[in-house]
Coordinates of C-alpha atoms in Angstrom, one line a residue:
Chain W
A271 CA 0.0 0.0 0.0
Q272 CA 1.1 3.5 -0.7
S273 CA 0.3 6.8 1.1
V274 CA 1.1 10.5 0.6
T275 CA 1.3 13.1 3.3
Q276 CA 1.0 16.8 2.7
L277 CA 1.5 18.2 6.1
D278 CA 0.6 21.8 5.2
S279 CA -3.1 22.3 4.4
Q280 CA -2.6 26.0 3.7
V281 CA 0.5 28.0 2.8
P282 CA 0.2 31.8 2.6
V283 CA 3.0 33.7 0.9
F284 CA 3.6 37.1 -0.4
E285 CA 4.1 37.7 -4.1
E286 CA 7.7 37.3 -5.4
A287 CA 8.6 35.4 -2.2
P288 CA 9.9 31.8 -2.5
V289 CA 7.7 28.9 -1.5
E290 CA 8.1 25.2 -0.6
L291 CA 5.2 22.8 -0.5
R292 CA 6.1 19.6 1.4
C293 CA 5.3 16.1 0.3
N294 CA 6.3 12.8 2.0
Y295 CA 5.3 9.4 0.7
S296 CA 5.3 5.8 2.0
S297 CA 5.6 2.8 -0.3
S298 CA 7.1 -0.7 -0.2
V299 CA 7.9 -0.6 -3.9
S300 CA 9.5 1.7 -6.4
V301 CA 7.4 4.7 -7.2
Y302 CA 6.8 7.5 -9.6
L303 CA 6.0 10.9 -8.1
F304 CA 3.9 13.7 -9.4
W305 CA 2.7 17.2 -8.6
Y306 CA -0.6 18.4 -9.9
V307 CA -2.2 21.8 -9.6
Q308 CA -6.0 22.4 -9.4
Y309 CA -7.6 25.7 -10.0
P310 CA -11.2 26.3 -8.6
N311 CA -13.8 24.1 -10.2
Q312 CA -11.3 22.6 -12.7
G313 CA -9.5 19.3 -13.2
L314 CA -5.9 18.6 -12.4
Q315 CA -3.0 19.9 -14.5
L316 CA 0.3 18.1 -14.3
L317 CA 3.1 20.4 -13.0
L318 CA 6.0 18.0 -13.0
K319 CA 6.9 14.3 -12.5
Y320 CA 9.7 12.2 -11.4
L321 CA 10.0 8.8 -13.2
S322 CA 13.8 8.2 -13.1
G323 CA 17.1 9.8 -13.6
S324 CA 18.0 13.2 -12.2
T325 CA 16.4 13.8 -8.8
L326 CA 15.9 17.5 -9.5
V327 CA 12.9 17.8 -11.7
K328 CA 11.8 21.0 -13.4
G329 CA 8.2 21.6 -14.4
I330 CA 5.9 24.2 -15.9
N331 CA 5.4 27.7 -14.5
G332 CA 8.9 27.9 -12.9
F333 CA 8.2 25.1 -10.4
E334 CA 10.8 22.4 -9.5
A335 CA 10.9 19.5 -7.1
E336 CA 13.6 17.2 -5.7
F337 CA 13.2 13.5 -5.1
N338 CA 14.9 12.4 -1.9
K339 CA 14.7 8.6 -1.6
S340 CA 16.3 8.4 1.8
Q341 CA 13.8 10.9 3.3
T342 CA 11.0 9.7 1.1
S343 CA 10.2 13.2 0.1
F344 CA 9.3 15.1 -3.0
H345 CA 9.0 18.8 -2.0
L346 CA 7.8 21.4 -4.5
R347 CA 9.6 24.7 -4.8
K348 CA 9.4 28.0 -6.6
P349 CA 11.9 30.8 -6.1
S350 CA 9.4 33.6 -6.8
V351 CA 5.6 33.1 -6.7
H352 CA 3.0 35.1 -8.6
I353 CA -0.6 35.9 -7.8
S354 CA -1.6 33.5 -10.5
D355 CA 0.0 30.6 -8.6
T356 CA -2.9 30.7 -6.1
A357 CA -4.4 27.2 -6.3
E358 CA -4.6 23.8 -4.7
Y359 CA -1.5 21.6 -5.2
F360 CA -1.6 17.8 -4.9
C361 CA 1.3 15.4 -4.6
A362 CA 0.7 11.9 -5.9
V363 CA 2.5 8.6 -6.1
S364 CA 2.1 5.5 -8.3
S365 CA 3.9 2.2 -8.3
T366 CA 6.2 1.6 -11.2
G367 CA 4.5 -1.7 -12.1
G368 CA 0.9 -2.8 -12.4
G369 CA -2.2 -0.6 -12.5
N370 CA -0.3 2.7 -12.0
K371 CA -3.3 4.2 -10.2
L372 CA -2.4 7.4 -8.4
T373 CA -2.6 7.9 -4.7
F374 CA -3.0 11.5 -3.8
G375 CA -2.2 13.6 -0.7
T376 CA -4.9 15.8 0.8
G377 CA -3.6 18.9 -1.0
T378 CA -2.0 22.2 0.0
Q379 CA -3.8 25.4 -0.7
L380 CA -1.2 28.0 -1.8
K381 CA -2.5 31.5 -1.3
V382 CA -0.3 34.3 -2.8
E383 CA -0.9 37.7 -1.4
L384 CA 0.1 41.2 -2.6
Chain R
D40 CA -5.1 16.3 -29.3
T41 CA -8.0 18.0 -27.6
G42 CA -7.4 16.6 -24.1
V43 CA -9.7 14.6 -21.9
S44 CA -13.3 15.8 -22.0
Q45 CA -16.1 15.0 -19.5
D46 CA -19.8 15.5 -19.8
P47 CA -21.7 17.0 -18.1
R48 CA -19.6 19.4 -16.1
H49 CA -22.3 19.8 -13.5
K50 CA -25.2 17.6 -12.4
I51 CA -27.8 18.2 -9.8
T52 CA -30.0 15.3 -8.9
K53 CA -32.4 14.2 -6.2
R54 CA -31.6 11.4 -3.9
G55 CA -32.6 8.0 -5.4
Q56 CA -32.2 9.0 -9.0
N57 CA -29.7 7.4 -11.4
V58 CA -27.0 9.5 -13.1
T59 CA -24.5 8.8 -15.9
F60 CA -21.3 10.6 -16.7
R61 CA -19.3 10.3 -19.8
C62 CA -15.5 10.6 -20.3
D63 CA -13.7 10.9 -23.7
P64 CA -10.0 10.3 -23.3
I65 CA -7.1 11.6 -25.3
S66 CA -7.3 9.6 -28.6
E67 CA -5.1 6.5 -28.7
H68 CA -4.7 6.4 -24.9
N69 CA -5.2 2.8 -23.8
R70 CA -5.7 3.5 -20.1
L71 CA -8.7 5.3 -18.6
Y72 CA -9.1 6.0 -14.9
W73 CA -12.0 7.3 -12.8
Y74 CA -11.4 9.1 -9.5
R75 CA -13.7 10.8 -7.0
Q76 CA -12.8 14.0 -5.1
T77 CA -14.8 15.2 -2.2
L78 CA -14.5 18.7 -0.8
G79 CA -11.2 19.4 0.8
Q80 CA -9.7 16.1 -0.1
G81 CA -7.4 14.7 -2.8
P82 CA -8.8 12.5 -5.6
E83 CA -9.4 8.9 -4.7
F84 CA -9.1 6.0 -7.2
L85 CA -12.3 4.3 -8.3
T86 CA -11.5 2.1 -11.2
Y87 CA -9.4 1.8 -14.4
F88 CA -9.6 0.3 -17.9
Q89 CA -7.0 -1.1 -20.3
N90 CA -8.8 -0.7 -23.6
E91 CA -12.3 -2.2 -22.9
A92 CA -11.2 -4.4 -20.0
Q93 CA -11.9 -3.1 -16.5
L94 CA -8.8 -4.3 -14.6
E95 CA -9.3 -3.0 -11.1
K96 CA -12.1 -1.6 -8.9
S97 CA -11.6 0.2 -5.6
R98 CA -13.6 -0.9 -2.6
L99 CA -15.0 2.7 -2.8
L100 CA -16.9 1.5 -5.9
S101 CA -20.1 0.1 -4.3
D102 CA -22.6 -2.1 -6.1
R103 CA -24.5 1.1 -7.0
F104 CA -21.6 2.2 -9.2
S105 CA -20.9 0.7 -12.6
A106 CA -18.4 1.8 -15.2
E107 CA -18.0 0.7 -18.8
R108 CA -15.7 1.3 -21.8
P109 CA -17.4 -0.8 -24.4
K110 CA -15.3 0.0 -27.5
G111 CA -12.1 1.0 -25.7
S112 CA -12.7 4.6 -26.4
F113 CA -15.1 6.7 -24.3
S114 CA -16.2 5.5 -20.9
T115 CA -19.4 6.0 -18.8
L116 CA -19.8 5.9 -15.0
E117 CA -23.3 5.3 -13.7
I118 CA -24.5 5.7 -10.2
Q119 CA -27.8 4.1 -9.3
R120 CA -30.0 5.2 -6.4
T121 CA -27.9 8.2 -5.6
E122 CA -27.2 9.2 -2.0
Q123 CA -26.2 12.5 -0.6
G124 CA -22.8 11.0 0.2
D125 CA -22.2 10.6 -3.5
S126 CA -21.9 14.3 -3.9
A127 CA -18.4 14.9 -5.2
M128 CA -16.3 15.8 -8.2
Y129 CA -15.8 12.8 -10.5
L130 CA -12.6 13.0 -12.5
C131 CA -11.5 11.0 -15.5
A132 CA -7.9 10.6 -16.6
S133 CA -6.2 8.8 -19.5
S134 CA -2.7 7.7 -20.3
P135 CA -0.8 5.6 -22.8
T136 CA -0.2 2.0 -21.7
P137 CA 2.2 2.4 -18.7
G138 CA 5.6 0.8 -18.4
Q139 CA 7.4 2.8 -20.9
G140 CA 9.0 5.6 -18.8
A141 CA 7.5 8.9 -19.9
R142 CA 4.3 7.2 -20.8
D143 CA 3.4 6.7 -17.1
T144 CA 1.6 10.0 -16.9
Q145 CA -2.1 10.5 -16.4
Y146 CA -3.9 13.5 -18.0
F147 CA -7.1 14.7 -16.3
G148 CA -10.3 16.0 -17.6
P149 CA -12.2 19.0 -16.1
G150 CA -14.4 16.7 -14.0
T151 CA -18.1 16.4 -13.4
R152 CA -19.4 17.9 -10.2
L153 CA -22.4 15.9 -8.8
T154 CA -24.7 17.4 -6.2
V155 CA -27.3 15.1 -4.7
L156 CA -30.1 16.9 -2.9

């Protein structure tokens, strides 16, 4: 079984400040890791993913994340946020074999303020 | 490539009624997934198809829920005798057949928001 923990339910931050959204996972098998963003009343948009290779992954809209196997973490970062980054962010994990269904965390609401 | 589409976007129904949602995946995507998202929570897996075969169902998918993908293209999710607890956003996602590195990525539709009165 797999699980994802997003400890921060809400993260307020001022525009142009850096931000880090935390994600920790638990799994007994090898995993793929994803970050999705959801704007109000919309579906999920893929921000970035870790499948293999370099542990530092760059995604859209200036976001990046680092896979840390020893700490079972996949934290999302952005050096300078914009008002338009205000949204719900979900970390997700899937096993590398069979099914590939996603297990999501409970989400982090990023609120960017002026 | 027009992305994953879902219909309807919103559905309001009375308790006890049946509802059906449709999902059209990205063309040539073999895998199709259904998830349910309740308020303040992350999406939860319901079921998935490889072409027309339904390969896994979550325990969340009670006997009142049925999903089909008859020709391996679009899929329908039906809920019979709806209950207020069924109120949620129902999300559909598609992907190429996994196991080939970059192909292990699911692309989501806009969702169908169900409200059961």
